[in-house]
């Protein structure tokens, strides 16, 4: 049994300012990676640049990270980082900006690696420049995971890259959620929920790493009514939602994700569905299949969430993210690919059959 999360993580209001010295000690020239707008409008970019300016650390802002970052964007950002002679990378934003920052930190330390080859297994573990993560969505927990999910459009692949890249420092402040639309908060909270459920319903689940999702699911259950209610989420819950997301990241840092995440990638890649709902559509049916293998774990998850049974779990998810329809051809293609995906299938805590996989798709995606 092993426990390992090497990131220095702070979760508190005004976190970036409070830990300015930690940030300034990481490097001497920073590449800041963000999406197009959100970091500039929610205050996170200003908080970070204020600290860097005070510490006289030169920085360059690359604000072109798209949702589900691509190898093409990484190539452009890595070139900018190298030209600027950056020696550390700060990812500010949702999982897309943070994952992109991780991959660029790897490219920075290994200039001979082509971004299009990032999904190939390396011959030896590769170094990376240090990364600081400042999350602004409450979903991926990327600030506490070693994973970067990257899309290579040339080979139609969205997948994690096989490199271990933990940020050195994570500064988590719920206040950045103030600019997020309700559905973004809901979508990303469903992602965090999936991380915790998939971490428990997982062969790698053990006593150490269960502490995280079990506590996080309780916190998530406390936010559930606010997520389901009409109207905006009250600001008093922002910090709890962010903390839950970071805890969910710590959960998958130990176990990785299983089928719902494996299934989501095709839905995002081929149908453009945002990450949280793309995962959430599969979550109840996966949980139901796992009830055959680990019934006590499923009972525990439902009780921590304050739910009676799988039926209530299904209804709650539908109320949060709705349902999604695809063509029969698409669904069959996705299912066929999933049945070959040993890296995810082998994490299911029981002997899952091809029929089980079909049944998850049938229950999760309706037909157009
Ligand atoms: P995202 O793709 O990072 O961002 C989604 C949208 O939210 C963007 O349009 C972004 O705008 C906006 N946004 C971000 N923060 C905001 C805020 N505070 N207020 C208003 N708008 C805001 O979404 P995400 O769900 O956090 O990340 C999804 C990515 O993470 C996927 O690629 C997924 O596969 C990956 N992921 C990674 C891990 C991991 O462990 N590394 C785990 C799960 C998922 P801007 O573009 O303007 O910034
Ligand atoms: Zn996820």
GROMACS .gro file of N, CA and C in nm, residues 1 27 35 40 48 77-78 85 166 177 181-183 192 221 282 303-304 318 348:
model
   60
    1UNK      N    1   0.085  -0.120   0.000
    1UNK     CA    2   0.000   0.000   0.000
    1UNK      C    3   0.089   0.125   0.000
   27UNK      N    4   1.084   2.944  -0.948
   27UNK     CA    5   1.169   2.965  -1.066
   27UNK      C    6   1.198   3.111  -1.088
   35UNK      N    7  -0.673   2.993  -2.051
   35UNK     CA    8  -0.766   2.993  -2.163
   35UNK      C    9  -0.781   3.135  -2.215
   40UNK      N   10  -0.849   3.607  -1.710
   40UNK     CA   11  -0.837   3.754  -1.710
   40UNK      C   12  -0.959   3.818  -1.644
   48UNK      N   13  -0.189   3.634  -0.979
   48UNK     CA   14  -0.060   3.572  -1.006
   48UNK      C   15   0.041   3.675  -1.056
   77UNK      N   16   0.281   2.679  -2.764
   77UNK     CA   17   0.314   2.729  -2.630
   77UNK      C   18   0.456   2.691  -2.592
   78UNK      N   19   0.498   2.570  -2.626
   78UNK     CA   20   0.633   2.526  -2.589
   78UNK      C   21   0.737   2.612  -2.661
   85UNK      N   22   1.275   3.164  -2.266
   85UNK     CA   23   1.367   3.103  -2.167
   85UNK      C   24   1.298   3.086  -2.030
  166UNK      N   25   0.328   1.587  -1.162
  166UNK     CA   26   0.260   1.655  -1.051
  166UNK      C   27   0.304   1.801  -1.046
  177UNK      N   28  -1.459   3.105  -0.863
  177UNK     CA   29  -1.583   3.049  -0.919
  177UNK      C   30  -1.692   3.156  -0.937
  181UNK      N   31  -2.057   3.035  -1.480
  181UNK     CA   32  -2.202   3.014  -1.495
  181UNK      C   33  -2.242   2.890  -1.416
  182UNK      N   34  -2.370   2.888  -1.375
  182UNK     CA   35  -2.418   2.775  -1.295
  182UNK      C   36  -2.387   2.641  -1.364
  183UNK      N   37  -2.412   2.632  -1.495
  183UNK     CA   38  -2.394   2.501  -1.559
  183UNK      C   39  -2.246   2.459  -1.563
  192UNK      N   40  -1.591   1.601  -1.065
  192UNK     CA   41  -1.530   1.570  -0.934
  192UNK      C   42  -1.600   1.450  -0.870
  221UNK      N   43  -2.201   1.567  -0.113
  221UNK     CA   44  -2.342   1.549  -0.073
  221UNK      C   45  -2.397   1.675  -0.008
  282UNK      N   46  -2.224   0.832  -1.797
  282UNK     CA   47  -2.196   0.688  -1.779
  282UNK      C   48  -2.189   0.646  -1.632
  303UNK      N   49  -2.480   0.625   0.036
  303UNK     CA   50  -2.515   0.680   0.167
  303UNK      C   51  -2.436   0.808   0.195
  304UNK      N   52  -2.310   0.815   0.153
  304UNK     CA   53  -2.232   0.939   0.174
  304UNK      C   54  -2.294   1.055   0.096
  318UNK      N   55  -2.938   1.296  -1.401
  318UNK     CA   56  -3.018   1.347  -1.514
  318UNK      C   57  -3.065   1.489  -1.487
  348UNK      N   58  -1.163  -0.220  -1.333
  348UNK     CA   59  -1.297  -0.247  -1.278
  348UNK      C   60  -1.284  -0.353  -1.168
   0.00000   0.00000   0.00000
